CSV table of C-alpha atoms (C1' of nucleotides) in Angstrom, one decimal:
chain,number,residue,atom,x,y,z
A,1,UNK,CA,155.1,90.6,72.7
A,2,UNK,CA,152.4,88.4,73.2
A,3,UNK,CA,150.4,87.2,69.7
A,4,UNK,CA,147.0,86.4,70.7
A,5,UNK,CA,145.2,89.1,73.3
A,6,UNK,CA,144.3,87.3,76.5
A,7,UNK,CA,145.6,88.8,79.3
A,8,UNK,CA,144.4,92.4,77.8
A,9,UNK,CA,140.9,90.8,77.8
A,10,UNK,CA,141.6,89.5,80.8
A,11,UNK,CA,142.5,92.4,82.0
A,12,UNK,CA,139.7,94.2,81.1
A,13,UNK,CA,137.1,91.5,82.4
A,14,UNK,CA,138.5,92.4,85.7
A,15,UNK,CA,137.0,95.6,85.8
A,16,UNK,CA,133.7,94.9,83.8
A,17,UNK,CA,132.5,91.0,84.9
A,18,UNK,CA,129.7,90.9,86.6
A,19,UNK,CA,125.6,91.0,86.3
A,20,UNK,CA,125.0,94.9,85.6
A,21,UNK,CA,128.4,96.6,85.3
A,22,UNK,CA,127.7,97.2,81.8
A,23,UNK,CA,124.3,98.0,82.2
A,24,UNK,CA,125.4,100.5,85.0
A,25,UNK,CA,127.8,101.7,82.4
A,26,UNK,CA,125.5,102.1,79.5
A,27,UNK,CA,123.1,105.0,81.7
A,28,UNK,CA,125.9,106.5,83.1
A,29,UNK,CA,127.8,107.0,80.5
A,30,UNK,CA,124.7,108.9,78.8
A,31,UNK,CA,123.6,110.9,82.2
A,32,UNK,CA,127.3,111.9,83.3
A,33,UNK,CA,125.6,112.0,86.6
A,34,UNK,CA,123.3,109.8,88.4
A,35,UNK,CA,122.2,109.5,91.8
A,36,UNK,CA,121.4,105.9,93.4
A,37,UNK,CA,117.8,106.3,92.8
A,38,UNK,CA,118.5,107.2,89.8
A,39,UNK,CA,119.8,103.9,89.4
A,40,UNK,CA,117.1,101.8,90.7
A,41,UNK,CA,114.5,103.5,88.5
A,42,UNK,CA,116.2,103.1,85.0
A,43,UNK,CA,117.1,99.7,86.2
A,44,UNK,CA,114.0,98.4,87.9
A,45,UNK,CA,115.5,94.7,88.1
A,46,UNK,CA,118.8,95.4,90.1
A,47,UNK,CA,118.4,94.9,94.2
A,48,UNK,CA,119.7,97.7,96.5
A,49,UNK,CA,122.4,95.4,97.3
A,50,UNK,CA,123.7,94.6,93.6
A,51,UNK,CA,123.4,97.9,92.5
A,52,UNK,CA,125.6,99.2,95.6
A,53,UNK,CA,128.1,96.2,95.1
A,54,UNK,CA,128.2,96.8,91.6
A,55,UNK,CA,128.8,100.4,92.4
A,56,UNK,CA,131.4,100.1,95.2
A,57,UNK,CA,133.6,97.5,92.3
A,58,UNK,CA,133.3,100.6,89.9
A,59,UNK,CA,134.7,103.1,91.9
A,60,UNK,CA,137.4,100.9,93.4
A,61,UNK,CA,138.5,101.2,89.9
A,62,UNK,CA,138.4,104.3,89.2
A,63,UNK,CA,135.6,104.2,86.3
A,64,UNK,CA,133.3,106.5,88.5
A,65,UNK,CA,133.5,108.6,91.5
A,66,UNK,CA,131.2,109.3,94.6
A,67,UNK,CA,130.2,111.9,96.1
A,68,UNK,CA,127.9,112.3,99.6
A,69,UNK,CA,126.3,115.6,99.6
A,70,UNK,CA,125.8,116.4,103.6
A,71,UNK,CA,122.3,117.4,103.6
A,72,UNK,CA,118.8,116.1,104.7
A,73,UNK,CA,117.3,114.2,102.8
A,74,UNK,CA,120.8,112.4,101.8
A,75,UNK,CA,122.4,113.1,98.4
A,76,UNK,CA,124.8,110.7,96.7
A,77,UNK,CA,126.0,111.4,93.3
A,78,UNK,CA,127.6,108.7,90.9
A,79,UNK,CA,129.6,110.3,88.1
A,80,UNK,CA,131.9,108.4,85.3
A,81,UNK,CA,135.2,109.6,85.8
A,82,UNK,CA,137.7,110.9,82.9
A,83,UNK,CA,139.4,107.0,83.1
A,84,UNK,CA,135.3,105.5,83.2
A,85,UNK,CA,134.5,107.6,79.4
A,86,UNK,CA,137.7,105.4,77.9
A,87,UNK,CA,135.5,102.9,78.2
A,88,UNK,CA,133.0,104.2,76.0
A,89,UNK,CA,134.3,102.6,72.8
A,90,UNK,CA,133.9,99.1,74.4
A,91,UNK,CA,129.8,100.2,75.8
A,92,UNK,CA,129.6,101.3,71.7
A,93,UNK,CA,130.7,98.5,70.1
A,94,UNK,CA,128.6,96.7,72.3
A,95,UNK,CA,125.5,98.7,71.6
A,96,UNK,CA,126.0,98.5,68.0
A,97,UNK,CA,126.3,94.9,68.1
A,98,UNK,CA,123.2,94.4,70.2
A,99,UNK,CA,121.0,96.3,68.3
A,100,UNK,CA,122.5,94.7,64.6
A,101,UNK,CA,121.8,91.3,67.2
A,102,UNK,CA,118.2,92.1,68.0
A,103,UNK,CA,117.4,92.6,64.5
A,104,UNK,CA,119.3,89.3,63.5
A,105,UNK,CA,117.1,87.5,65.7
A,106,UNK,CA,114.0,89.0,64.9
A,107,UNK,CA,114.7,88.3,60.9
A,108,UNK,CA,115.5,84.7,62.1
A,109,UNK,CA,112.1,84.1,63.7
A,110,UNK,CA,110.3,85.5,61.1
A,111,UNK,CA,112.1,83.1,58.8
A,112,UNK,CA,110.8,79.9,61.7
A,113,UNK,CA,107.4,81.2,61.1
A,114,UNK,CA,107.2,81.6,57.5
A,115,UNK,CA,108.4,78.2,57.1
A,116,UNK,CA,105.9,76.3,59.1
A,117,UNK,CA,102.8,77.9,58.0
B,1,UNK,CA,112.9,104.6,70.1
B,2,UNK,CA,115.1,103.7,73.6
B,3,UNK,CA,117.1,106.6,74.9
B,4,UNK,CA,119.8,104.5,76.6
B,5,UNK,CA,121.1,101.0,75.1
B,6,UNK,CA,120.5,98.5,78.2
B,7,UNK,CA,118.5,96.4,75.6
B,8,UNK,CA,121.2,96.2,73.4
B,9,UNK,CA,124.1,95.8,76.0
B,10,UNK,CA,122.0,92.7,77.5
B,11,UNK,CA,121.2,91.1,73.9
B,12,UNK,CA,124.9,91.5,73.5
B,13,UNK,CA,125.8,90.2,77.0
B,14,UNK,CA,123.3,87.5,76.7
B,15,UNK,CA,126.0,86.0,73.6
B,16,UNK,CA,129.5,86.6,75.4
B,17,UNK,CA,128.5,86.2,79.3
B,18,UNK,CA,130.3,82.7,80.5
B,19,UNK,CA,133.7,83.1,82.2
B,20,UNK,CA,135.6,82.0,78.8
B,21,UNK,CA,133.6,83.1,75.8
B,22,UNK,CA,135.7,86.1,75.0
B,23,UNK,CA,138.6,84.6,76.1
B,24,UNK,CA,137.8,81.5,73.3
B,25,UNK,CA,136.7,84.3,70.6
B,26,UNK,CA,140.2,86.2,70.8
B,27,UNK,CA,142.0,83.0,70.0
B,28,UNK,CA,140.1,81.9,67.3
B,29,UNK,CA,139.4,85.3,65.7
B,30,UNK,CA,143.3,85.5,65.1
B,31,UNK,CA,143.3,81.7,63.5
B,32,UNK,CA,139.9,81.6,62.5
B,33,UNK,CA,139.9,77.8,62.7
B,34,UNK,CA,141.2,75.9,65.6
B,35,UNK,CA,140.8,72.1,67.0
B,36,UNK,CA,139.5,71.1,70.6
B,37,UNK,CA,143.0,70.3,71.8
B,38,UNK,CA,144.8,73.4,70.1
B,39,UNK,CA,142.0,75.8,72.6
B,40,UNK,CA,143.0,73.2,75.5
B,41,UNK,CA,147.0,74.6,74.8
B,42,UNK,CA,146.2,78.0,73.8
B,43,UNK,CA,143.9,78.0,77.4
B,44,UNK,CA,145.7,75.7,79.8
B,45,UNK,CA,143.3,76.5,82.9
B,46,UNK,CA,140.4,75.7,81.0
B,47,UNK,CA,138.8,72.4,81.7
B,48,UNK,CA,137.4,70.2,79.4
B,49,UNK,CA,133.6,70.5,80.5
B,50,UNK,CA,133.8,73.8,80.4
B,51,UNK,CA,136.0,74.3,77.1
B,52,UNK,CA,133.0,72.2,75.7
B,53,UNK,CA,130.1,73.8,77.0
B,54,UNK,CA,131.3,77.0,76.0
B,55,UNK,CA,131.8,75.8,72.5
B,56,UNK,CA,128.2,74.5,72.2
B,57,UNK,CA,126.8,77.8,73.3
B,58,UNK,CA,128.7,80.1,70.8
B,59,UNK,CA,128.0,77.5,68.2
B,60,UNK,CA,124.4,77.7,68.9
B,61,UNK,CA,124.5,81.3,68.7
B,62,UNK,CA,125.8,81.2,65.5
B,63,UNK,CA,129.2,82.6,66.5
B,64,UNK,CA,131.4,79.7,65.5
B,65,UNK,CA,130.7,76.6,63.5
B,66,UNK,CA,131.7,72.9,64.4
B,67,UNK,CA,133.1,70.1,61.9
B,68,UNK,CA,133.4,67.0,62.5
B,69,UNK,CA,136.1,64.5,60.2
B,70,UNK,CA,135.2,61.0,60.0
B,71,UNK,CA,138.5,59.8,61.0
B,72,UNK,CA,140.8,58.2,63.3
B,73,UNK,CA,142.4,59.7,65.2
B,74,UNK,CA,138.9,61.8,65.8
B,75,UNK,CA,139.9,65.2,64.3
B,76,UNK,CA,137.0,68.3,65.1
B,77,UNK,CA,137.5,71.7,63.6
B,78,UNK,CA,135.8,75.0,64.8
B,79,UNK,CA,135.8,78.1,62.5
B,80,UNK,CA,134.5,81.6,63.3
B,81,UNK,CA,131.7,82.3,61.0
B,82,UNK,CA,130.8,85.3,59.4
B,83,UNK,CA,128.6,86.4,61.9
B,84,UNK,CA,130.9,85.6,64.6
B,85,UNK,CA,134.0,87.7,62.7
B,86,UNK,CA,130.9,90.3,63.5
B,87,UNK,CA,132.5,90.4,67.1
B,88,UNK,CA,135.7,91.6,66.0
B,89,UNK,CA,135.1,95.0,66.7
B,90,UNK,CA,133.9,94.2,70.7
B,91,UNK,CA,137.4,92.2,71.1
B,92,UNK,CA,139.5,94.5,69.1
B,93,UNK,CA,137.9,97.3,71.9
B,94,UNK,CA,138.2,95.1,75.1
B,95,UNK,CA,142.2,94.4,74.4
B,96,UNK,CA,142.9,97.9,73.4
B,97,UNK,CA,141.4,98.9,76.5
B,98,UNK,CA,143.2,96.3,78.4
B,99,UNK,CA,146.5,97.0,77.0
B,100,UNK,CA,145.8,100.5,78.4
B,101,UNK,CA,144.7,99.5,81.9
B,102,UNK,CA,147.5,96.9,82.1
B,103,UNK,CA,150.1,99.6,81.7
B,104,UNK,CA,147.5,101.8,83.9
B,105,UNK,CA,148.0,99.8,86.8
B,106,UNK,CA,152.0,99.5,86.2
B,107,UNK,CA,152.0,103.0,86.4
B,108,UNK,CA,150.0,103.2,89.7
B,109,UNK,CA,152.3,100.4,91.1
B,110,UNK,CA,155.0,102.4,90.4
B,111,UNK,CA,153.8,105.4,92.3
B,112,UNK,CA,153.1,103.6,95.4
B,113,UNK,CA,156.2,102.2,95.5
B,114,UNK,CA,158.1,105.6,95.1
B,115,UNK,CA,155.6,107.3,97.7
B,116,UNK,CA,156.4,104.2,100.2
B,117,UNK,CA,160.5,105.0,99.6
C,1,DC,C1',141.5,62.7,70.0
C,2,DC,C1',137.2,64.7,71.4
C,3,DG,C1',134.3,65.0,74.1
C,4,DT,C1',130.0,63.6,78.0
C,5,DA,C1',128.3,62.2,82.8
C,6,DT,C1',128.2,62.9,87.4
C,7,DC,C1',129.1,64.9,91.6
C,8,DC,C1',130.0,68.9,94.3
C,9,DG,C1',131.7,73.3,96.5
C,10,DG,C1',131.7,78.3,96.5
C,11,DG,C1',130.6,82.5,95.0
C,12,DA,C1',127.0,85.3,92.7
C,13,DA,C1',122.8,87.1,93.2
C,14,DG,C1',117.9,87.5,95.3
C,15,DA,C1',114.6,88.6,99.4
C,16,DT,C1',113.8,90.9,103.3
C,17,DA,C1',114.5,93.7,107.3
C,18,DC,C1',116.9,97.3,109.3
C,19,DT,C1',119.9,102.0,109.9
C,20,DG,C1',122.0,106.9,109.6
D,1,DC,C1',117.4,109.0,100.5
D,2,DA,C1',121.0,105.8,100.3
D,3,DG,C1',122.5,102.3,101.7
D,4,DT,C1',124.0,97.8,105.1
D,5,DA,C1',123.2,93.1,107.4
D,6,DT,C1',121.6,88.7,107.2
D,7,DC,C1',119.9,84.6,105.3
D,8,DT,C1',118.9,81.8,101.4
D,9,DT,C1',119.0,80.1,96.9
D,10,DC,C1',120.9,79.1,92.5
D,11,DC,C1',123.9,77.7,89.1
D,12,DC,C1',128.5,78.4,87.3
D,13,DG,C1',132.3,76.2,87.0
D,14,DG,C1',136.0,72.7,88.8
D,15,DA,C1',137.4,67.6,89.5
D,16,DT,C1',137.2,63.2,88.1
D,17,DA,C1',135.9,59.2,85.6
D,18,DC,C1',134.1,57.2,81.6
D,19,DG,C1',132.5,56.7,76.4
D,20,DG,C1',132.8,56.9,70.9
DNA sequence: CCGTATCCGGGAAGATACTG
DNA sequence: CAGTATCTTCCCGGATACGG
């Protein structure tokens, strides 16, 4: 057995590095189902091109599926599959952090600004 | 009040993004103080530069903290802080996960072989 | 022993135009 | 609507040499 945890986070990098995985991640994960518009408007910075790159690396590995609805105008549908929600504690610890970090950092500028005036 | 978390996941992100900060933080969260040439054995493929720049940016987010001893030979010892032991949870979530997808993707190796025989 | 300085390539990511 | 194709830009990260 290995004693420190690197290849597991290694591992785990893998299937989450990148720009917007995560941020994918954290509006799927609440919708269940999104459609690629969908996409673009809760994430208004993302290009076409990431999001669909970003999209095509998820499903490869199997953390949400795709599914093409044959109909005019074109459906697709993004869903987070059963192996995608296991990643859920990871997008909640995360969250939590962020949100604890956000108020660190607003307590820390307060603190730069109370001190210079 | 923000119905999904991308703020948070990005204040997050903004802290850990960088090819080896997570990798760095797994070490030293297990021996909460380590030297400069004890990350350079723990991560052989890690170069200098980068080991370094990597250092300075979770020191400067207040992650881990840097001393320096006055001596010869030069001896430098970084410690997780408090805030940084904050993280636990995140890596303590990323290599559970990984443990899972390691034996995951043993499992689906497996099936393709027996398919293929 | 613990770094920094400098140079450089390659891949990540953006902009734009086009397609079924 | 849901992408792909193409071109370009940027900067991360590697290699190497040098400094305190």
């Amino acid at each position: 057995m290995s004693l420190n945890c690197q290849d597991e986070v290694e591992a785990t990098l893998e299937v989450l590095v990148g720009k917007w995985k995560l941020i994918i991640l954290s509006h799927i994960a609440l919708n269940k189902t999104m459609r690629f518009g969908e996409f673009q408007k809760s994430i208004p910075d993302i290009t076409k091109k990431m999001l669909s790159s970003q999209l095509r690396d998820l499903e490869y590995h199997g953390i949400i599926s795709r599914k093409v609805y044959n109909q005019m105008p074109l459906k697709v549908e993004y869903a987070i599959t059963e192996y995608g929600e296991s990643l859920k504690p990871i997008l909640d610890t995360l969250v939590h952090w962020g949100k604890n970090h956000i108020e660190y950092m607003s307590s820390q500028e307060k603190k730069v600004v109370d001190s210079s005036g």
